[in-house]
Coordinates of C-alpha atoms and ligand atoms in Angstrom, one line a residue:
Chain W
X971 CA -10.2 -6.2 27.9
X972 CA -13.5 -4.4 27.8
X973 CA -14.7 -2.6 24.5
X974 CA -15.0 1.0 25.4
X975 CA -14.8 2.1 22.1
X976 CA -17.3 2.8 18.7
X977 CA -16.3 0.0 15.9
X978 CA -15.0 3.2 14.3
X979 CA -12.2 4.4 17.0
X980 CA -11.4 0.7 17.2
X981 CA -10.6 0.3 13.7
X982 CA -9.0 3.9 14.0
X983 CA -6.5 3.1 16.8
X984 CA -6.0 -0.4 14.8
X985 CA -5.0 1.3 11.8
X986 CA -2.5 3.7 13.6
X987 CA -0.8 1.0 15.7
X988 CA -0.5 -1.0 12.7
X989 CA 1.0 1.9 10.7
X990 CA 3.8 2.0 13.7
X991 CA 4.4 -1.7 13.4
X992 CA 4.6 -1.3 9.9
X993 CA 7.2 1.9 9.7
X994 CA 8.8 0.4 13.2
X995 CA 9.8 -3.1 10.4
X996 CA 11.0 -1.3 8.1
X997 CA 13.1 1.0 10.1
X998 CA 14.4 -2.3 11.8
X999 CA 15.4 -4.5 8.5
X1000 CA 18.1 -1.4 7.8
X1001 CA 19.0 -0.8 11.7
X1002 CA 18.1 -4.4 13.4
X1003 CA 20.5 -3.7 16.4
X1004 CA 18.6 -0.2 17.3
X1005 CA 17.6 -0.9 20.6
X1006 CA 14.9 1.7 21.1
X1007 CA 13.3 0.6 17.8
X1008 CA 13.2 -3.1 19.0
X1009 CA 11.4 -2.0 22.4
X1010 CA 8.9 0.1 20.5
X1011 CA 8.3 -2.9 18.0
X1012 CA 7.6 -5.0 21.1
X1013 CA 5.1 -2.5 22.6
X1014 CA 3.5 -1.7 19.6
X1015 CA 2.7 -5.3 19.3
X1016 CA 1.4 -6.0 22.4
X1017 CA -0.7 -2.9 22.1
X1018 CA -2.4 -3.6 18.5
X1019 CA -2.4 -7.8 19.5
X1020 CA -5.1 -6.8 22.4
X1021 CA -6.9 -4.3 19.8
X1022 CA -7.1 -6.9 17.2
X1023 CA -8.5 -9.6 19.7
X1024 CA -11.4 -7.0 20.7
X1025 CA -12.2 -6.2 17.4
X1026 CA -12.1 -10.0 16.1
X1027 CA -14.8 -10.7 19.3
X1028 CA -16.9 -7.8 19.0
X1029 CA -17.1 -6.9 14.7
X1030 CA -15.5 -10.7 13.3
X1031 CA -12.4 -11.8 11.5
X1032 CA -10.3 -8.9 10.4
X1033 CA -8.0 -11.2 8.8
X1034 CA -8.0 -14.5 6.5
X1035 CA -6.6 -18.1 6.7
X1036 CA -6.7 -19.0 10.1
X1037 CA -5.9 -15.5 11.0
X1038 CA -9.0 -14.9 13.5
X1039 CA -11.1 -17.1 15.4
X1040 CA -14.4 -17.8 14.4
X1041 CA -17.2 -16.0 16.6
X1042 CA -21.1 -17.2 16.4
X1043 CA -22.9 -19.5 14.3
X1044 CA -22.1 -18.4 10.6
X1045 CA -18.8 -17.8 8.7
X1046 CA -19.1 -14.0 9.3
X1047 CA -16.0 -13.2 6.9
X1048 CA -18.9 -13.4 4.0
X1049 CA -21.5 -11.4 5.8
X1050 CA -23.3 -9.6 3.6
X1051 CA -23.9 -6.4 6.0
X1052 CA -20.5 -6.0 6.4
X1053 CA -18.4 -3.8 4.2
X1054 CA -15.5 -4.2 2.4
X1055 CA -12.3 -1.9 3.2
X1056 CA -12.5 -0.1 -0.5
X1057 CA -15.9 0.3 0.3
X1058 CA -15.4 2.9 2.8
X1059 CA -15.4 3.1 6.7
X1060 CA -17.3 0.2 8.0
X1061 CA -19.8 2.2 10.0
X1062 CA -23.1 0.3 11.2
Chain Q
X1279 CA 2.6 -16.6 1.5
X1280 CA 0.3 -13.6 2.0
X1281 CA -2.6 -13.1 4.8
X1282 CA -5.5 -10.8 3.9
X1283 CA -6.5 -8.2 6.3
X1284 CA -10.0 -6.6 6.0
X1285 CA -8.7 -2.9 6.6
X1286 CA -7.0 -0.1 4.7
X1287 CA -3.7 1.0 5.5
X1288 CA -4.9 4.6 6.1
X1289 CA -9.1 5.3 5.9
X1290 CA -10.6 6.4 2.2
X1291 CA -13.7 7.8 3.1
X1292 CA -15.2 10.2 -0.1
X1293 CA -18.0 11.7 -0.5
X1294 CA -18.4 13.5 -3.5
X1295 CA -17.6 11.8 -6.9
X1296 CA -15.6 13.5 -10.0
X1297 CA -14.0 11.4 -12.5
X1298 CA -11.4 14.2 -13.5
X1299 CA -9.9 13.1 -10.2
X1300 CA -10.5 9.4 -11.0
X1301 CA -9.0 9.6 -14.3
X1302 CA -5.9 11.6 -12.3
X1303 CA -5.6 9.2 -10.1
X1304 CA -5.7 6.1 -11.8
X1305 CA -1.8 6.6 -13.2
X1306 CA -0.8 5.4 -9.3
X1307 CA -2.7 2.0 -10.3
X1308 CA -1.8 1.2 -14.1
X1309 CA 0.3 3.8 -14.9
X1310 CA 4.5 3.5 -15.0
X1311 CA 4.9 5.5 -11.8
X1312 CA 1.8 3.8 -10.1
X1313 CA 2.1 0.9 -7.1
X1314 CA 1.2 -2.3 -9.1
X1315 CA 4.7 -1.4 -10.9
X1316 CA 6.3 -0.7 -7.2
X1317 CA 4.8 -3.9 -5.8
X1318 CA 5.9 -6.4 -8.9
X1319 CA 9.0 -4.1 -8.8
X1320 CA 9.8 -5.1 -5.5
X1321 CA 8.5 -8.4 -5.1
X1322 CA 10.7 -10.1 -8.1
X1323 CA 13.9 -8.8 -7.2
X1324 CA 13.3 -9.7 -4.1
X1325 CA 14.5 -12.9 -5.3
X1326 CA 17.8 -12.3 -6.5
X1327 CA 18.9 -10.4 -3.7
X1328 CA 22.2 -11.6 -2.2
X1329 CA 22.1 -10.2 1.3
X1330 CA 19.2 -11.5 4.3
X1331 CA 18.9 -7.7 4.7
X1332 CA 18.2 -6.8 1.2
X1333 CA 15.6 -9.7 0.9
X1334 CA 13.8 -8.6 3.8
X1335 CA 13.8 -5.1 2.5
X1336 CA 12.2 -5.6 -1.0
X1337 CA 9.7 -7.9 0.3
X1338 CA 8.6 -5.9 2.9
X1339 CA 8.2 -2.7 1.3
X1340 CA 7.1 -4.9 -1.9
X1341 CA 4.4 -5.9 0.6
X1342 CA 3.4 -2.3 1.7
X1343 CA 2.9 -1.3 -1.7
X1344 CA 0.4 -3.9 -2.1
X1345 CA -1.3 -1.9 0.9
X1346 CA -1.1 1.5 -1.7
X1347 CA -2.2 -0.5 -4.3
X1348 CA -5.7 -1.6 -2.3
X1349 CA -5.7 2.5 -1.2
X1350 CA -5.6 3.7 -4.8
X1351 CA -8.0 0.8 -6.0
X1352 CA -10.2 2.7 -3.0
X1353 CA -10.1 6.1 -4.0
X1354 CA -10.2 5.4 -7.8
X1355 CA -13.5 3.3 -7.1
X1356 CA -15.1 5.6 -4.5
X1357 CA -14.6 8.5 -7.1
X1358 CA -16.8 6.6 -9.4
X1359 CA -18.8 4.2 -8.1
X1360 CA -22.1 6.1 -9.0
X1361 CA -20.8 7.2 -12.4
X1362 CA -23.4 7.4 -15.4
X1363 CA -22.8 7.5 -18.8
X1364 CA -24.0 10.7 -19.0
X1365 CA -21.4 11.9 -16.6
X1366 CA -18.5 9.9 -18.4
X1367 CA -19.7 12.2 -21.9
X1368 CA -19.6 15.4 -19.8
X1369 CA -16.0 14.9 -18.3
X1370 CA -14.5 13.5 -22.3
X1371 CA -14.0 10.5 -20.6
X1372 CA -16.4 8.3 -23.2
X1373 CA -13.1 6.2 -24.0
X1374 CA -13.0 4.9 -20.4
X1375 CA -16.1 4.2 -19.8
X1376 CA -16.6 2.0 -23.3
X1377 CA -14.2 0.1 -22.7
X1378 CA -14.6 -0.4 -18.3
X1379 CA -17.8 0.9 -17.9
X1380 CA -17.6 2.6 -14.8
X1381 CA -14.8 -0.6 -13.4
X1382 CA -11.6 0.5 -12.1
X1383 CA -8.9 -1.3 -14.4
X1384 CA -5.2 -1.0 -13.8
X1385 CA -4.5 1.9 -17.4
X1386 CA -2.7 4.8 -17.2
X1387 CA -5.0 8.2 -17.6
X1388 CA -4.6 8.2 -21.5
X1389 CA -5.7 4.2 -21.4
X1390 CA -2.7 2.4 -21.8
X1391 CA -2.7 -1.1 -19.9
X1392 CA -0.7 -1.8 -17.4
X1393 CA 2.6 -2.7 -18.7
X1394 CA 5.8 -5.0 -17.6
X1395 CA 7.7 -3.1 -19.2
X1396 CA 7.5 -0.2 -16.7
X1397 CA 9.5 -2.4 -14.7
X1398 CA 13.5 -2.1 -15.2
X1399 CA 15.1 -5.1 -13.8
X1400 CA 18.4 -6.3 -14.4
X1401 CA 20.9 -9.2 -13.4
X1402 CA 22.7 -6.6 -10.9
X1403 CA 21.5 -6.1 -7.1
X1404 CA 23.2 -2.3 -7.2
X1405 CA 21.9 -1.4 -10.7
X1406 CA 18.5 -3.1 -9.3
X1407 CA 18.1 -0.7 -6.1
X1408 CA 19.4 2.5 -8.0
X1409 CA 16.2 1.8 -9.9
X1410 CA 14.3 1.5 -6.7
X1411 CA 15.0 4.8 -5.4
X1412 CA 14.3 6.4 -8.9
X1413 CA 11.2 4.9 -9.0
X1414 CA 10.4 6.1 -5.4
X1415 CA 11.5 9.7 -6.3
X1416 CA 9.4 9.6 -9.5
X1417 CA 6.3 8.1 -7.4
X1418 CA 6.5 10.5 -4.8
X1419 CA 6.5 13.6 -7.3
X1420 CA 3.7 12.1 -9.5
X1421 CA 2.0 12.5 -6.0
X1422 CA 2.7 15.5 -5.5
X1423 CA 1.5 16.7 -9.3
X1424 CA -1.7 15.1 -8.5
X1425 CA -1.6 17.0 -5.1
X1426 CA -1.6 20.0 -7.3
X1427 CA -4.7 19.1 -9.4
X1428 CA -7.0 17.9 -6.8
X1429 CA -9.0 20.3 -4.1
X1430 CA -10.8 17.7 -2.0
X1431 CA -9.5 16.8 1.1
X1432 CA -11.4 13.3 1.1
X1433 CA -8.8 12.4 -1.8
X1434 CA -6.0 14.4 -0.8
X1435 CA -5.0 13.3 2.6
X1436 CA -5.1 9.6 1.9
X1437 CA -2.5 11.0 -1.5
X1438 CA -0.2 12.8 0.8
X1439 CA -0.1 10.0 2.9
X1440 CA 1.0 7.9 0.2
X1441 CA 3.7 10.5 -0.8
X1442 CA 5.2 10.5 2.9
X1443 CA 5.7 6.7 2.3
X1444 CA 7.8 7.2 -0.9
X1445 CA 9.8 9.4 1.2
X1446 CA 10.4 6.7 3.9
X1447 CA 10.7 4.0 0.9
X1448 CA 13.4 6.3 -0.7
X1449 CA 15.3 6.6 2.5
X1450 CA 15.1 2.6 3.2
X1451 CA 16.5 2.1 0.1
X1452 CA 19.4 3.9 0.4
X1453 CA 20.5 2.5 3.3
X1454 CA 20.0 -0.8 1.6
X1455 CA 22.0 0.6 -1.3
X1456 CA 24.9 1.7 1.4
X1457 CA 24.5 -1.6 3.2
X1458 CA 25.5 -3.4 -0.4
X1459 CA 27.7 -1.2 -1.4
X1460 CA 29.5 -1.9 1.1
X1461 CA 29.4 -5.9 1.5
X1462 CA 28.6 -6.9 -2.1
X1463 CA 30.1 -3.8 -4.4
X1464 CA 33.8 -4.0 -2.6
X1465 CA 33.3 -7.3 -4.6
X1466 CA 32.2 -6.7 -7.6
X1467 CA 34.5 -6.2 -10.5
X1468 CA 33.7 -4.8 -13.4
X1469 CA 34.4 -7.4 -16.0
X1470 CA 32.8 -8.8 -19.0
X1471 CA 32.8 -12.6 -18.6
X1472 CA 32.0 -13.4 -22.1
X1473 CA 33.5 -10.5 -24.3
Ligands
FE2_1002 FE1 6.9 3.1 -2.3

């Protein structure tokens, strides 16, 4: 998948996707036969897993722990450029 | 276990600093309404839970609430970051800021620490989940009173968006309360084992 988008619109549509995984769980642990919920669940994570891949090749790790693959020469997860998420949006 | 991810659950972005918000604000991170309570709330009774369902239900939101947790943290920092003393003396805030400097710590507005004790656990799953959807109802209009106090729309719209959550929290755990009701409370009789 090509990156179309600005690191900002990336981490946008990330951020939504993962908010419908997110309600899409809960909604599922109190309804886990709803069969509508389950294919949404399943599209929404095929969806934000390609996202997440772009983001991790183009920007670094979003995640921690074995989470993300490593991309370069340098442990980018420390890079002192980048921002942390309290820090505001992470536009360079 | 727990995996970091380097993103906010909904974008905190402000621009203009004011410490009467901060100090407003801060109850949702040390105070008894706030979401370190929710999270610890949720993630010991997770424990105790007797039903796959209601395990997965504390722990998940429990998890979510850390999410609010880093959110607040955001907003409460972004609100101050560039305090000065100066500014701290202007606003009455003096207290805070001998005590923190300008650091976000998890008090409530009038400086008490964070406290255990504004959790309400007990030894019953159904007493333990009435107390989860009180403490949703009282989060989500402790939202809304800050909602009432502050103009800026940098700080409000990530707030509101925290306040719809209570309302999907709240409505989660009822269904968990029906769910146990139904399953564990047909079993439950009310007797003193030890008189
Ligand atoms: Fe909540």
């Amino acid at each position: 998948m090509e990156n179309t988008l600005s690191r900002k619109d990336l981490m946008r549509k990330i951020q939504e996707l993962s908010f419908c995984a997110v309600d899409l769980n809960l909604f599922l642990n109190t309804h886990p036969y709803d069969a509508q919920a389950l294919q949404d669940y399943q599209y929404v994570l095929n969806s934000l897993r390609q996202l997440k891949d772009l983001y991790n090749q183009n920007y670094g790790p979003l995640m921690n722990f074995g989470e993300a693959y490593v991309t370069g020469n340098s442990w980018k997860w420390v890079a002192e450029d980048e921002k942390w998420p309290w820090e505001g949006d992470m536009v360079i | 276990m727990w995996v970091y991810e380097k993103k906010l659950q909904f974008p905190v972005n402000i621009k203009k600093p004011n410490l009467k918000y901060a100090n407003a604000v801060l109850t949702q991170f040390g105070g008894p309404n706030g979401e370190l309570a929710a999270a610890l709330r949720y993630l010991t009774q997770r424990i105790n839970m007797p039903t796959s369902k209601s395990k997965a239900v504390l722990n998940d939101i429990g998890t979510e609430e850390l999410a609010h947790l880093e959110m607040i943290q955001a907003i409460v920092y972004q609100l101050t970051r560039d305090a000065s003393p100066e500014d701290f003396l202007k606003e009455g805030l003096q207290g805070y800021y001998a005590v923190w400097d300008n650091h976000i710590f998890p008090s409530s507005p009038t400086g008490e620490p964070f406290m255990a004790a504004y959790i309400n656990n007990t030894g019953d799953p159904i007493s333990n989940l009435h107390e989860d959807l009180a403490a949703e109802a009282k989060a989500r209009a402790t939202y809304e009173q800050l909602l009432n106090l502050i103009d800026d729309p940098d700080v409000t719209k990530p707030l509101s968006f925290l306040r719809e959550r209570e309302v999907v929290h709240f409505q989660r755990f009822g269904e968990t309360l029906d769910d146990l009701q139904l399953h564990e409370g047909m079993k439950t009789q009310f007797v003193v084992k030890k008189p």
